[in-house]
Short mmCIF file of C-alpha atoms in Angstrom, two decimals:
data_model
loop_
_atom_site.label_atom_id
_atom_site.label_comp_id
_atom_site.label_asym_id
_atom_site.label_seq_id
_atom_site.Cartn_x
_atom_site.Cartn_y
_atom_site.Cartn_z
CA MET A 238 9.81 -6.54 41.51
CA ASN A 239 7.93 -5.44 38.79
CA GLY A 240 8.86 -2.12 40.30
CA LYS A 241 12.04 -2.45 40.61
CA LYS A 242 12.51 -3.83 37.30
CA ARG A 243 10.57 -0.66 35.86
CA SER A 244 13.03 2.19 37.67
CA ARG A 245 15.93 0.10 36.16
CA ASP A 246 14.81 0.69 32.55
CA ILE A 247 14.33 4.00 33.14
CA GLU A 248 17.86 4.32 34.68
CA GLU A 249 18.94 2.61 31.64
CA MET A 250 17.18 4.89 29.13
CA ASN A 251 18.44 7.98 30.62
CA SER A 252 21.92 7.13 30.94
CA GLY A 253 21.56 5.83 26.98
CA ALA A 254 22.91 2.01 27.93
CA ILE A 255 21.06 -0.31 25.77
CA PRO A 256 18.55 -2.38 27.39
CA LYS A 257 18.25 -6.03 27.00
CA TYR A 258 15.27 -6.03 25.42
CA PRO A 259 14.05 -9.57 23.53
CA ASN A 260 12.32 -7.54 20.58
CA ALA A 261 15.60 -5.61 19.86
CA VAL A 262 13.25 -2.12 20.00
CA PHE A 263 15.35 0.44 21.53
CA PRO A 264 14.28 3.87 22.80
CA LEU A 265 15.84 7.01 21.79
CA PRO A 266 18.67 8.47 23.56
CA THR A 267 18.22 12.00 25.50
CA ASN A 268 22.14 12.74 24.74
CA LEU A 269 22.46 13.21 21.22
CA GLY A 270 22.88 16.45 20.86
CA SER A 271 22.39 18.65 17.70
CA SER A 272 24.51 19.90 15.05
CA ILE A 273 24.05 21.48 11.54
CA GLY A 274 25.54 20.10 8.07
CA ALA A 275 27.25 16.78 7.63
CA ALA A 276 29.38 15.11 10.00
CA PRO A 277 33.33 15.93 9.24
CA LEU A 278 35.69 13.45 7.57
CA HIS A 279 38.84 12.56 9.74
CA VAL A 280 41.14 14.44 7.35
CA GLU A 281 39.01 17.71 8.28
CA GLU A 282 39.73 20.29 10.57
CA ALA A 283 37.03 19.98 13.13
CA ALA A 284 37.45 15.77 13.57
CA ILE A 285 41.35 16.88 14.07
CA SER A 286 40.21 19.17 16.51
CA GLU A 287 38.08 16.70 18.53
CA ARG A 288 40.98 13.66 18.41
CA GLU A 289 43.72 16.14 19.43
CA SER A 290 41.38 17.31 22.41
CA CYS A 291 40.71 14.27 23.88
CA ASP A 292 43.11 12.54 26.05
CA TYR A 293 43.79 9.19 25.28
CA SER A 294 46.27 7.81 28.00
CA ILE A 295 43.01 8.43 30.37
CA LYS A 296 41.61 4.37 29.75
CA ILE A 297 38.23 3.79 30.48
CA SER A 298 36.79 0.31 31.24
CA LEU A 299 33.52 -0.44 29.10
CA ALA A 300 31.20 -1.05 32.44
CA ASP A 301 32.42 2.93 33.67
CA ALA A 302 31.92 3.91 30.21
CA GLN A 303 28.06 2.33 30.12
CA ALA A 304 27.66 3.64 33.99
CA GLY A 305 28.59 7.08 32.97
CA ARG A 306 31.31 7.32 35.14
CA ALA A 307 34.09 8.58 31.88
CA PRO A 308 36.21 11.08 32.79
CA ARG A 309 36.07 12.26 29.06
CA ARG A 310 34.00 11.75 25.98
CA VAL A 311 33.63 8.05 24.93
CA ARG A 312 34.74 7.08 21.47
CA VAL A 313 32.92 4.43 20.05
CA TYR A 314 34.29 3.06 16.79
CA ALA A 315 32.09 0.91 14.06
CA ASP A 316 33.00 0.03 10.50
CA GLY A 317 31.86 -1.44 7.59
CA ILE A 318 30.96 -1.28 3.98
CA TYR A 319 27.58 0.53 4.13
CA ASP A 320 26.53 0.01 1.07
CA MET A 321 22.73 1.02 -0.18
CA PHE A 322 22.82 2.52 2.93
CA HIS A 323 19.43 1.49 4.90
CA SER A 324 17.46 1.07 7.86
CA GLY A 325 19.29 -1.97 9.37
CA HIS A 326 22.84 0.26 8.62
CA ALA A 327 20.80 3.47 10.68
CA ARG A 328 19.73 1.00 13.76
CA GLN A 329 22.77 -0.36 14.10
CA LEU A 330 24.87 3.50 14.00
CA MET A 331 21.61 3.90 16.38
CA GLN A 332 23.09 1.50 19.14
CA ALA A 333 26.71 2.24 18.92
CA LYS A 334 25.75 5.78 20.16
CA MET A 335 23.64 5.03 22.58
CA ALA A 336 25.76 2.09 24.25
CA CYS A 337 27.15 4.96 26.45
CA PRO A 338 26.86 8.52 27.81
CA ASN A 339 28.63 11.27 26.06
CA THR A 340 29.04 9.28 23.41
CA TYR A 341 32.07 10.48 20.09
CA LEU A 342 30.69 8.19 17.01
CA ILE A 343 33.07 7.28 14.60
CA VAL A 344 32.17 5.22 11.24
CA GLY A 345 34.72 3.53 9.14
CA VAL A 346 34.04 2.95 6.03
CA CYS A 347 36.12 1.01 3.31
CA ASN A 348 36.91 2.00 -0.07
CA ASP A 349 35.78 0.47 -3.33
CA ASN A 350 39.14 -1.22 -4.61
CA LEU A 351 39.27 -2.56 -0.78
CA THR A 352 35.64 -4.01 -0.48
CA HIS A 353 35.97 -5.39 -4.15
CA LYS A 354 38.90 -7.32 -3.13
CA MET A 355 37.59 -8.57 -0.37
CA LYS A 356 33.79 -8.82 -0.62
CA GLY A 357 32.60 -7.90 -3.96
CA ARG A 358 31.64 -5.47 -6.48
CA THR A 359 28.76 -2.41 -4.63
CA VAL A 360 26.06 -1.08 -6.08
CA MET A 361 27.16 2.45 -4.93
CA ASN A 362 30.70 3.92 -4.81
CA GLU A 363 33.00 5.12 -2.18
CA THR A 364 32.02 8.76 -2.54
CA GLU A 365 28.06 8.05 -2.44
CA ARG A 366 28.92 5.62 0.77
CA TYR A 367 30.91 8.21 2.88
CA GLU A 368 28.13 10.93 1.86
CA ALA A 369 25.17 8.53 2.86
CA LEU A 370 27.01 8.12 6.37
CA ARG A 371 28.23 11.44 6.74
CA HIS A 372 24.11 12.71 6.94
CA CYS A 373 23.06 10.04 9.59
CA ARG A 374 22.24 12.06 12.68
CA TYR A 375 24.20 9.13 14.98
CA VAL A 376 27.31 9.99 13.02
CA ASP A 377 29.88 12.37 14.28
CA GLU A 378 32.80 11.41 12.28
CA VAL A 379 33.76 9.23 9.30
CA VAL A 380 36.94 8.03 8.40
CA THR A 381 37.53 7.11 4.53
CA ASP A 382 39.74 4.42 3.38
CA ALA A 383 38.95 2.46 6.50
CA PRO A 384 41.46 -0.74 6.70
CA TRP A 385 39.68 -4.48 6.75
CA THR A 386 41.37 -5.14 10.34
CA CYS A 387 41.62 -2.70 13.04
CA THR A 388 45.27 -2.61 14.23
CA ASN A 389 46.57 -1.38 17.27
CA GLU A 390 48.41 0.87 15.17
CA TYR A 391 44.89 2.41 13.65
CA LEU A 392 43.33 2.11 17.38
CA THR A 393 45.80 4.63 18.72
CA HIS A 394 45.79 6.99 15.94
CA HIS A 395 42.13 7.76 15.79
CA LYS A 396 42.07 7.42 20.16
CA ILE A 397 39.20 4.49 19.36
CA ASP A 398 37.62 2.75 23.11
CA PHE A 399 35.45 0.86 21.95
CA VAL A 400 34.79 -1.13 18.73
CA ALA A 401 31.00 -1.76 18.31
CA HIS A 402 29.63 -4.78 15.78
CA ASP A 403 27.21 -7.66 15.86
CA ASP A 404 28.36 -10.77 17.66
CA ILE A 405 28.43 -12.94 14.71
CA PRO A 406 31.77 -13.92 13.80
CA TYR A 407 33.11 -12.04 10.55
CA THR A 408 35.08 -14.26 8.92
CA ALA A 409 37.72 -12.64 6.08
CA GLY A 410 40.75 -14.50 4.15
CA ASN A 411 42.20 -17.10 6.98
CA THR A 412 40.97 -15.46 10.05
CA ASP A 413 38.14 -16.96 11.63
CA ASP A 414 37.08 -13.63 13.05
CA VAL A 415 38.25 -9.94 12.62
CA TYR A 416 37.26 -8.80 15.74
CA LYS A 417 38.68 -11.58 17.72
CA ASP A 418 41.50 -9.47 19.03
CA ILE A 419 39.26 -6.73 19.95
CA LYS A 420 37.30 -9.23 22.09
CA ALA A 421 39.91 -9.96 23.79
CA ARG A 422 40.68 -6.88 24.79
CA GLY A 423 37.70 -5.93 25.98
CA MET A 424 37.38 -3.16 23.71
CA PHE A 425 34.20 -5.20 22.18
CA LEU A 426 30.87 -3.43 21.95
CA THR A 427 27.98 -5.46 21.12
CA THR A 428 24.87 -4.46 18.81
CA GLN A 429 22.05 -6.51 17.60
CA ARG A 430 21.33 -6.79 14.03
CA THR A 431 17.62 -5.83 12.45
CA GLU A 432 16.39 -8.93 11.24
CA GLY A 433 14.76 -9.15 7.67
CA ILE A 434 16.95 -5.94 6.34
CA SER A 435 20.34 -6.16 4.16
CA THR A 436 22.18 -5.00 1.99
CA THR A 437 22.21 -8.60 0.20
CA ASP A 438 17.88 -8.85 1.11
CA VAL A 439 17.63 -5.23 -1.10
CA ILE A 440 19.64 -6.62 -4.31
CA ALA A 441 17.80 -9.72 -3.91
CA ARG A 442 14.34 -7.74 -4.37
CA ILE A 443 16.08 -5.91 -7.35
CA ILE A 444 16.83 -9.12 -8.56
CA LYS A 445 13.62 -10.75 -8.40
CA ASP A 446 12.04 -8.17 -10.12
CA TYR A 447 14.65 -7.34 -12.71
CA ASP A 448 12.34 -6.80 -15.89
CA MET A 449 10.00 -4.53 -13.97
CA TYR A 450 12.78 -1.94 -13.01
CA VAL A 451 14.43 -2.09 -16.92
CA ARG A 452 11.12 -1.42 -18.43
CA ARG A 453 10.30 1.57 -16.06
CA ASN A 454 13.91 3.26 -16.50
CA LEU A 455 13.42 2.41 -20.27
CA GLN A 456 10.44 4.42 -20.18
CA ARG A 457 11.74 7.03 -18.29
CA GLY A 458 14.69 7.65 -21.24
CA TYR A 459 17.26 5.21 -19.96
CA THR A 460 19.02 3.38 -22.96
CA ALA A 461 19.33 -0.32 -23.57
CA LYS A 462 23.13 0.77 -23.49
CA GLU A 463 23.25 2.29 -20.48
CA LEU A 464 21.28 -0.46 -18.44
CA ASN A 465 23.67 -3.57 -20.28
CA VAL A 466 20.40 -4.92 -22.01
CA SER A 467 20.76 -6.11 -25.17
CA TYR A 468 18.83 -5.16 -28.61
CA MET A 469 16.66 -7.88 -28.51
CA LYS A 470 16.17 -8.08 -24.56
CA GLU A 471 15.23 -3.94 -25.58
CA LYS A 472 12.56 -4.81 -27.94
CA LYS A 473 11.07 -8.04 -25.89
CA LEU A 474 10.78 -5.68 -22.82
CA GLN A 475 9.02 -2.61 -24.97
CA PHE A 476 6.79 -5.52 -26.84
CA THR A 477 5.65 -7.12 -22.78
CA GLU A 478 5.06 -3.50 -21.66
CA LYS A 479 2.37 -3.10 -24.79
CA VAL A 480 0.71 -5.96 -23.80
CA ASP A 481 0.28 -5.19 -20.00
CA LYS A 482 -0.50 -1.76 -21.10
CA LEU A 483 -3.95 -3.48 -23.47
CA LYS A 484 -4.68 -5.99 -20.63
CA HIS A 485 -4.59 -2.99 -18.03
CA LYS A 486 -6.70 -0.93 -20.76
CA GLY A 487 -9.39 -4.79 -21.31
CA ARG A 488 -9.68 -4.73 -17.51
CA GLU A 489 -11.34 -1.43 -17.00
CA TRP A 490 -13.33 -1.79 -20.13
CA LYS A 491 -14.29 -4.46 -18.95
CA ASP A 492 -15.06 -3.00 -15.19
CA LYS A 493 -16.56 -0.41 -16.58
CA GLY A 494 -19.24 -2.85 -18.65
CA LYS A 495 -20.02 -4.41 -15.62
CA GLU A 496 -20.99 -1.26 -13.68
CA TRP A 497 -22.73 -0.44 -16.65
CA LEU A 498 -25.04 -3.47 -16.55
CA ASP A 499 -25.49 -3.17 -12.70
CA ASN A 500 -27.06 -0.14 -13.39
CA TRP A 501 -29.12 -1.09 -16.27
CA GLN A 502 -30.02 -3.74 -14.54
CA ASP A 503 -30.81 -1.79 -11.77
CA ARG A 504 -32.80 0.88 -13.17
CA SER A 505 -34.85 -2.06 -14.87
CA ASN A 506 -35.94 -3.41 -11.78
CA GLU A 507 -36.78 -0.24 -10.49
CA PHE A 508 -39.00 0.40 -13.57
CA ILE A 509 -41.07 -3.41 -13.78
CA GLY A 510 -41.73 -2.43 -9.70
CA ASN A 511 -42.73 0.75 -10.39
CA PHE A 512 -45.31 -0.50 -13.22
CA LEU A 513 -46.23 -3.88 -10.71
CA THR A 514 -47.68 -0.97 -8.50
CA LEU A 515 -50.10 0.19 -10.40
CA PHE A 516 -52.07 -3.15 -10.12
CA ASN A 517 -54.20 -4.48 -7.03
CA PRO A 518 -53.72 -7.78 -6.12
CA ASP A 519 -56.08 -9.29 -8.42
CA GLY A 520 -55.06 -7.70 -10.94
CA ARG A 521 -57.45 -4.64 -11.38
CA ILE A 522 -55.54 -1.01 -11.94
CA GLY A 523 -55.22 0.72 -8.76
CA ASN A 524 -57.60 3.27 -7.26
CA TRP A 525 -54.97 6.17 -7.45
CA MET A 526 -54.42 5.04 -10.99
CA LYS A 527 -58.45 5.04 -11.90
CA GLU A 528 -58.63 9.00 -10.38
CA SER A 529 -56.00 9.41 -13.21
CA ILE A 530 -58.12 8.06 -15.64
CA ARG A 531 -61.05 10.14 -14.68
CA ALA A 532 -59.27 12.98 -14.20
CA ILE A 533 -58.57 12.85 -17.71
CA SER A 534 -61.79 11.71 -19.60
CA PRO A 535 -65.22 11.63 -18.25
CA THR A 536 -66.42 9.15 -21.01
CA MET A 537 -63.86 6.59 -19.91
CA GLU A 538 -64.85 7.07 -16.33
CA ARG A 539 -68.60 6.26 -17.18
CA GLN A 540 -67.15 3.15 -19.07
CA GLU A 541 -65.02 1.73 -16.63
CA GLU A 542 -68.36 2.04 -13.91
CA GLU A 543 -70.74 0.26 -16.56
CA ASN A 544 -67.78 -2.26 -16.66
CA THR A 545 -67.95 -2.84 -13.08
CA SER A 546 -71.49 -2.96 -12.97
CA SER A 547 -71.32 -5.77 -15.28
CA ASN A 548 -69.22 -7.94 -14.58
CA SER A 549 -70.72 -7.77 -10.51
CA SER A 550 -74.06 -8.93 -12.19
CA SER A 551 -75.27 -12.80 -11.52
CA PRO A 552 -73.76 -15.21 -13.20
CA THR A 553 -77.21 -17.20 -13.78
CA SER A 554 -78.44 -13.66 -15.54
CA PRO A 555 -79.47 -13.24 -19.17
CA SER A 556 -77.17 -9.98 -19.36
CA ALA A 557 -74.49 -11.67 -17.56
CA LYS A 558 -74.24 -14.38 -20.57
CA ARG A 559 -73.82 -12.05 -23.42
CA VAL A 560 -73.74 -7.96 -23.16
CA ARG A 561 -73.56 -6.20 -26.13
CA PRO A 562 -72.92 -2.54 -26.48
CA SER A 563 -76.58 -2.52 -28.56
CA SER A 564 -78.54 -4.34 -26.22
CA PRO A 565 -81.29 -1.94 -24.48
CA VAL A 566 -78.95 -2.05 -21.58
CA ASN A 567 -76.35 -0.63 -22.51
CA PHE A 568 -77.99 1.28 -26.12
CA GLY A 569 -77.53 4.62 -24.38
CA VAL A 570 -73.95 4.17 -23.54
CA ALA A 571 -73.33 2.73 -26.74
CA LYS A 572 -74.22 5.88 -28.47
CA GLU A 573 -72.00 8.22 -25.86
CA LEU A 574 -69.73 5.85 -27.12
CA ASP A 575 -70.06 6.46 -30.61
CA PHE A 576 -71.05 2.99 -31.51
CA ASP A 577 -72.23 2.13 -34.75
CA VAL A 578 -75.74 0.44 -34.43
CA SER A 579 -76.31 -1.46 -37.49
CA ASP A 580 -79.41 -3.57 -38.43
CA ASP A 581 -77.56 -6.72 -38.32
CA ASP A 582 -77.29 -5.53 -34.31
CA GLU A 583 -81.17 -4.71 -33.98
CA GLN A 584 -81.37 -8.56 -35.68
CA PHE A 585 -79.36 -10.08 -33.15
CA GLN A 586 -81.30 -8.21 -30.57
CA ASP A 587 -84.67 -9.13 -31.75
CA VAL A 588 -83.37 -13.13 -31.62
CA ASP A 589 -82.32 -12.45 -27.85
CA ASP A 590 -85.93 -11.37 -27.41
CA ASP A 591 -87.55 -14.32 -29.25
CA ASP A 592 -85.40 -16.61 -26.92
CA ASP A 593 -86.33 -14.99 -23.87
CA ASP A 594 -90.07 -16.06 -24.47
CA ASP A 595 -89.56 -19.33 -25.18
CA ILE A 596 -88.15 -19.74 -21.57
#
């Protein structure tokens, strides 16, 4: 079953038919051909020549058209407003183009007067909407001033075989569905809408961020009159823009200050760590530091050795109790270190000797 289904999907892709995929993802058509320049309008010579060459007396059923058994080009018609032409429009036209092999896609666009009357004001005018469709790769011809409802005379004049649109009923005035008669005649070709994208959605996004877009356009040189903004509104938006700039600068300075503090903390930690490595676990200066001291001053080397020997002596010995630079043991070191041996020191030494004799 899987092999049969896969082969059937491949045949549908090669024939240009629309596969019934639930995710509405369609393969690219293989028979689009290529063209240079924009698609012609229906009043131009290229479109007229194509229309006159079609033998409309040969009727084609939808089944034969989708199966690729049509004896001539299949003329498919899609109509709409196509305001703010977007990817949803393009995907709908792609489905109409690839619905049948050898399709000639005609797109009808309503003018401004009819659109404003039936639906409301548009963002793009009719000329802009015509041009947007003419430059879509799937479109072969654009019909300007298209009617709101396709009549028999209109279908015959343009030699339309099928009308492509989504299957949702499209109401207008007292009509429940403007494509009701087309569906009854078997000329309706169903396409699928692209969820999440429509002209209404795009306009809603603009309205949601209205102030931001107005501020941006004021910065670009548009006047308040051109944007239909009052004087007070303009000044309020300009003030808001300056406040936002100050906030942005404040955030930048805050980030830079935090970065500076982090760098300072890292450097201070590194300095403290390097300083602590100079000492042994018992708090004494490390060996490599001693070597540096000895290289700098031999006198300091001898002093360090004497201090080491005195600290390592027995706590109960008299010399461990009190050691003075003027004692007989260290008298020579005191001279080398230029200590001033005064009479007081000699007297202090005699007292120490007397105490030793008493003991």
